[in-house]
Amino acid sequence: MNGIYAASDGQNLTSDSYINTTPPDSNTTNTTNESSSSGTNPEYNDYQNNDYQAAGEAPPSFTNEQIIQAALDVKRFLEGNKYLPEYITINGIQVNQATFLQLLTTTTIKINNSDTTLTELFYVKLPGTGTETVTPGTLTQTEYIQLAENIQTFINSNGQAPATMSTVFGNIKFQSLLYLY
């Protein structure tokens, strides 16, 4: 079981076939690459440059399904290329990894609460470098949801994604958090 679907199954959670939460070759340097989940909007928009909205227009919003599809696209990209894409496109809107983590954790919490409302997009800064010291293990659903809530609290308080987050298994770095969700 991987990522965003994990919050709704009620069983213990693992990250697919990986014993711990480190994605394959997570130390690989990223180049400009992108995973795309364009849905029904063929128009390309660059969220990082704020080209997605006109003055006075509300920020874009996404359905849980659009974010889930993007998560699956990123998972396929990572497993095929052995590194995370620098930007992710969701329904024609390009976001950075930190913003994507915020969308993933928000959606995870919404799925757990049977909330199908739209998730509004807002920019999240990338974190600094973090270190990872984890012991292999399996997060329970409660621990997985609590971690998502802790990530949300950090982002809301600091305006950026966490470089590392503490869990019952040790500190998990940003890239592994992105893969976990």
Short mmCIF file of C-alpha atoms in Angstrom, two decimals:
data_model
loop_
_atom_site.label_atom_id
_atom_site.label_comp_id
_atom_site.label_asym_id
_atom_site.label_seq_id
_atom_site.Cartn_x
_atom_site.Cartn_y
_atom_site.Cartn_z
CA MET A 1 0.00 0.00 0.00
CA ASN A 2 1.40 3.38 -0.87
CA GLY A 3 0.69 6.97 -0.18
CA ILE A 4 -2.62 8.68 -0.28
CA TYR A 5 -4.77 5.54 -0.39
CA ALA A 6 -3.23 4.35 2.87
CA ALA A 7 -5.30 6.69 5.03
CA SER A 8 -8.61 5.10 4.15
CA ASP A 9 -8.00 1.37 4.45
CA GLY A 10 -7.88 1.02 8.25
CA GLN A 11 -4.91 -1.33 8.22
CA ASN A 12 -1.27 -0.86 9.10
CA LEU A 13 0.55 1.26 6.58
CA THR A 14 3.77 0.61 4.74
CA SER A 15 5.40 2.21 1.76
CA ASP A 16 4.95 -0.48 -0.91
CA SER A 17 7.86 -2.89 -0.98
CA TYR A 18 10.27 -0.60 0.86
CA ILE A 19 10.90 -1.61 4.46
CA ASN A 20 11.59 1.97 5.54
CA THR A 21 10.37 5.24 4.14
CA THR A 22 13.39 6.13 2.03
CA PRO A 23 12.57 6.19 -1.68
CA PRO A 24 15.01 4.51 -4.06
CA ASP A 25 18.15 6.57 -4.74
CA SER A 26 16.75 9.53 -2.80
CA ASN A 27 20.18 11.18 -2.74
CA THR A 28 20.17 11.65 -6.52
CA THR A 29 20.39 15.30 -7.56
CA ASN A 30 17.28 16.57 -9.31
CA THR A 31 17.40 18.18 -12.70
CA THR A 32 14.48 20.07 -14.16
CA ASN A 33 11.93 17.32 -14.55
CA GLU A 34 8.22 17.14 -14.21
CA SER A 35 5.48 14.63 -13.52
CA SER A 36 2.19 15.59 -15.09
CA SER A 37 -1.37 14.87 -14.06
CA SER A 38 -3.32 17.18 -16.32
CA GLY A 39 -6.85 15.86 -15.86
CA THR A 40 -9.33 17.70 -18.06
CA ASN A 41 -7.57 21.07 -18.28
CA PRO A 42 -5.31 21.11 -21.36
CA GLU A 43 -4.02 24.60 -20.60
CA TYR A 44 -0.53 24.70 -19.05
CA ASN A 45 -0.09 27.06 -16.11
CA ASP A 46 3.03 27.80 -14.05
CA TYR A 47 2.05 28.20 -10.41
CA GLN A 48 5.60 29.13 -9.41
CA ASN A 49 5.40 32.28 -11.56
CA ASN A 50 1.79 33.01 -10.57
CA ASP A 51 0.70 32.70 -14.22
CA TYR A 52 -2.35 30.70 -13.11
CA GLN A 53 -4.72 33.51 -12.15
CA ALA A 54 -5.77 36.99 -13.12
CA ALA A 55 -5.90 39.81 -10.57
CA GLY A 56 -8.85 39.35 -8.23
CA GLU A 57 -9.38 35.75 -9.29
CA ALA A 58 -9.45 33.01 -6.63
CA PRO A 59 -6.51 30.58 -6.48
CA PRO A 60 -7.03 27.21 -8.19
CA SER A 61 -8.56 24.33 -6.27
CA PHE A 62 -8.25 20.58 -6.77
CA THR A 63 -10.43 17.58 -6.11
CA ASN A 64 -9.15 14.68 -4.02
CA GLU A 65 -9.15 12.59 -7.20
CA GLN A 66 -6.91 15.07 -9.06
CA ILE A 67 -4.38 15.02 -6.22
CA ILE A 68 -4.54 11.22 -5.97
CA GLN A 69 -3.86 10.95 -9.73
CA ALA A 70 -0.88 13.30 -9.40
CA ALA A 71 0.44 11.18 -6.50
CA LEU A 72 0.23 8.07 -8.66
CA ASP A 73 2.02 9.91 -11.50
CA VAL A 74 4.83 10.98 -9.15
CA LYS A 75 5.14 7.44 -7.78
CA ARG A 76 5.49 6.06 -11.33
CA PHE A 77 8.00 8.80 -12.22
CA LEU A 78 10.10 8.09 -9.12
CA GLU A 79 10.11 4.34 -9.58
CA GLY A 80 10.97 4.68 -13.27
CA ASN A 81 13.60 7.41 -13.00
CA LYS A 82 14.91 6.81 -9.44
CA TYR A 83 14.48 10.45 -8.39
CA LEU A 84 11.63 12.83 -7.60
CA PRO A 85 10.43 15.32 -10.22
CA GLU A 86 11.32 18.92 -9.37
CA TYR A 87 7.83 20.12 -10.36
CA ILE A 88 4.48 18.35 -10.45
CA THR A 89 1.60 19.38 -12.73
CA ILE A 90 -1.92 18.91 -11.38
CA ASN A 91 -4.78 19.69 -13.74
CA GLY A 92 -2.56 22.04 -15.74
CA ILE A 93 -1.06 23.83 -12.70
CA GLN A 94 2.65 23.32 -11.99
CA VAL A 95 3.69 23.16 -8.30
CA ASN A 96 6.97 22.56 -6.48
CA GLN A 97 7.61 19.53 -4.25
CA ALA A 98 6.83 21.40 -1.02
CA THR A 99 3.47 22.63 -2.29
CA PHE A 100 2.72 19.10 -3.48
CA LEU A 101 3.48 17.69 0.01
CA GLN A 102 1.04 20.20 1.46
CA LEU A 103 -1.63 19.10 -1.04
CA LEU A 104 -0.94 15.42 -0.33
CA THR A 105 -1.18 15.74 3.45
CA THR A 106 -4.30 17.89 3.20
CA THR A 107 -5.92 15.31 0.93
CA THR A 108 -4.88 12.44 3.23
CA ILE A 109 -6.58 14.15 6.17
CA LYS A 110 -9.66 14.92 4.05
CA ILE A 111 -9.96 11.31 2.91
CA ASN A 112 -9.67 10.14 6.52
CA ASN A 113 -12.53 12.52 7.44
CA SER A 114 -14.66 11.63 4.36
CA ASP A 115 -14.28 15.26 3.22
CA THR A 116 -14.73 15.70 -0.53
CA THR A 117 -14.46 19.49 -0.65
CA LEU A 118 -11.92 21.12 -2.98
CA THR A 119 -8.38 21.83 -1.75
CA GLU A 120 -7.20 25.36 -2.48
CA LEU A 121 -3.69 25.85 -3.78
CA PHE A 122 -1.19 27.99 -1.92
CA TYR A 123 2.56 28.27 -2.36
CA VAL A 124 4.88 26.49 0.10
CA LYS A 125 8.63 27.12 0.18
CA LEU A 126 11.05 24.24 -0.19
CA PRO A 127 12.92 23.22 2.99
CA GLY A 128 16.64 23.24 3.63
CA THR A 129 18.62 20.01 3.74
CA GLY A 130 17.51 17.41 6.26
CA THR A 131 18.98 14.19 7.55
CA GLU A 132 17.19 10.93 7.99
CA THR A 133 17.66 8.50 10.86
CA VAL A 134 14.87 5.93 10.77
CA THR A 135 14.41 2.43 12.01
CA PRO A 136 12.39 0.19 9.66
CA GLY A 137 8.80 -0.22 10.73
CA THR A 138 5.16 0.20 9.84
CA LEU A 139 3.06 3.25 10.69
CA THR A 140 -0.45 2.60 11.92
CA GLN A 141 -3.28 4.57 10.34
CA THR A 142 -3.43 6.78 13.43
CA GLU A 143 0.33 7.49 13.26
CA TYR A 144 0.11 8.17 9.50
CA ILE A 145 -2.74 10.67 9.97
CA GLN A 146 -0.96 12.28 12.95
CA LEU A 147 2.19 12.70 10.84
CA ALA A 148 0.11 14.37 8.09
CA GLU A 149 -1.38 16.72 10.69
CA ASN A 150 2.09 17.50 12.09
CA ILE A 151 3.34 18.31 8.58
CA GLN A 152 0.33 20.61 8.07
CA THR A 153 0.99 22.37 11.38
CA PHE A 154 4.65 22.90 10.45
CA ILE A 155 3.78 24.28 7.00
CA ASN A 156 1.08 26.58 8.39
CA SER A 157 3.43 27.91 11.09
CA ASN A 158 6.55 28.32 8.94
CA GLY A 159 5.36 28.86 5.36
CA GLN A 160 7.69 26.12 4.19
CA ALA A 161 7.86 22.34 4.20
CA PRO A 162 9.81 20.58 6.97
CA ALA A 163 13.36 19.40 6.20
CA THR A 164 12.70 16.49 8.60
CA MET A 165 9.80 15.28 10.73
CA SER A 166 10.02 13.22 13.87
CA THR A 167 8.09 9.93 13.97
CA VAL A 168 7.98 6.84 16.19
CA PHE A 169 10.67 5.39 13.88
CA GLY A 170 13.02 8.40 13.96
CA ASN A 171 13.47 11.46 11.73
CA ILE A 172 12.19 11.27 8.16
CA LYS A 173 13.59 13.74 5.63
CA PHE A 174 11.49 15.81 3.24
CA GLN A 175 12.02 13.65 0.12
CA SER A 176 10.95 10.53 2.01
CA LEU A 177 7.88 12.32 3.38
CA LEU A 178 6.92 13.21 -0.16
CA TYR A 179 7.24 9.56 -1.21
CA LEU A 180 5.40 8.34 1.89
CA TYR A 181 2.32 10.42 1.05
#
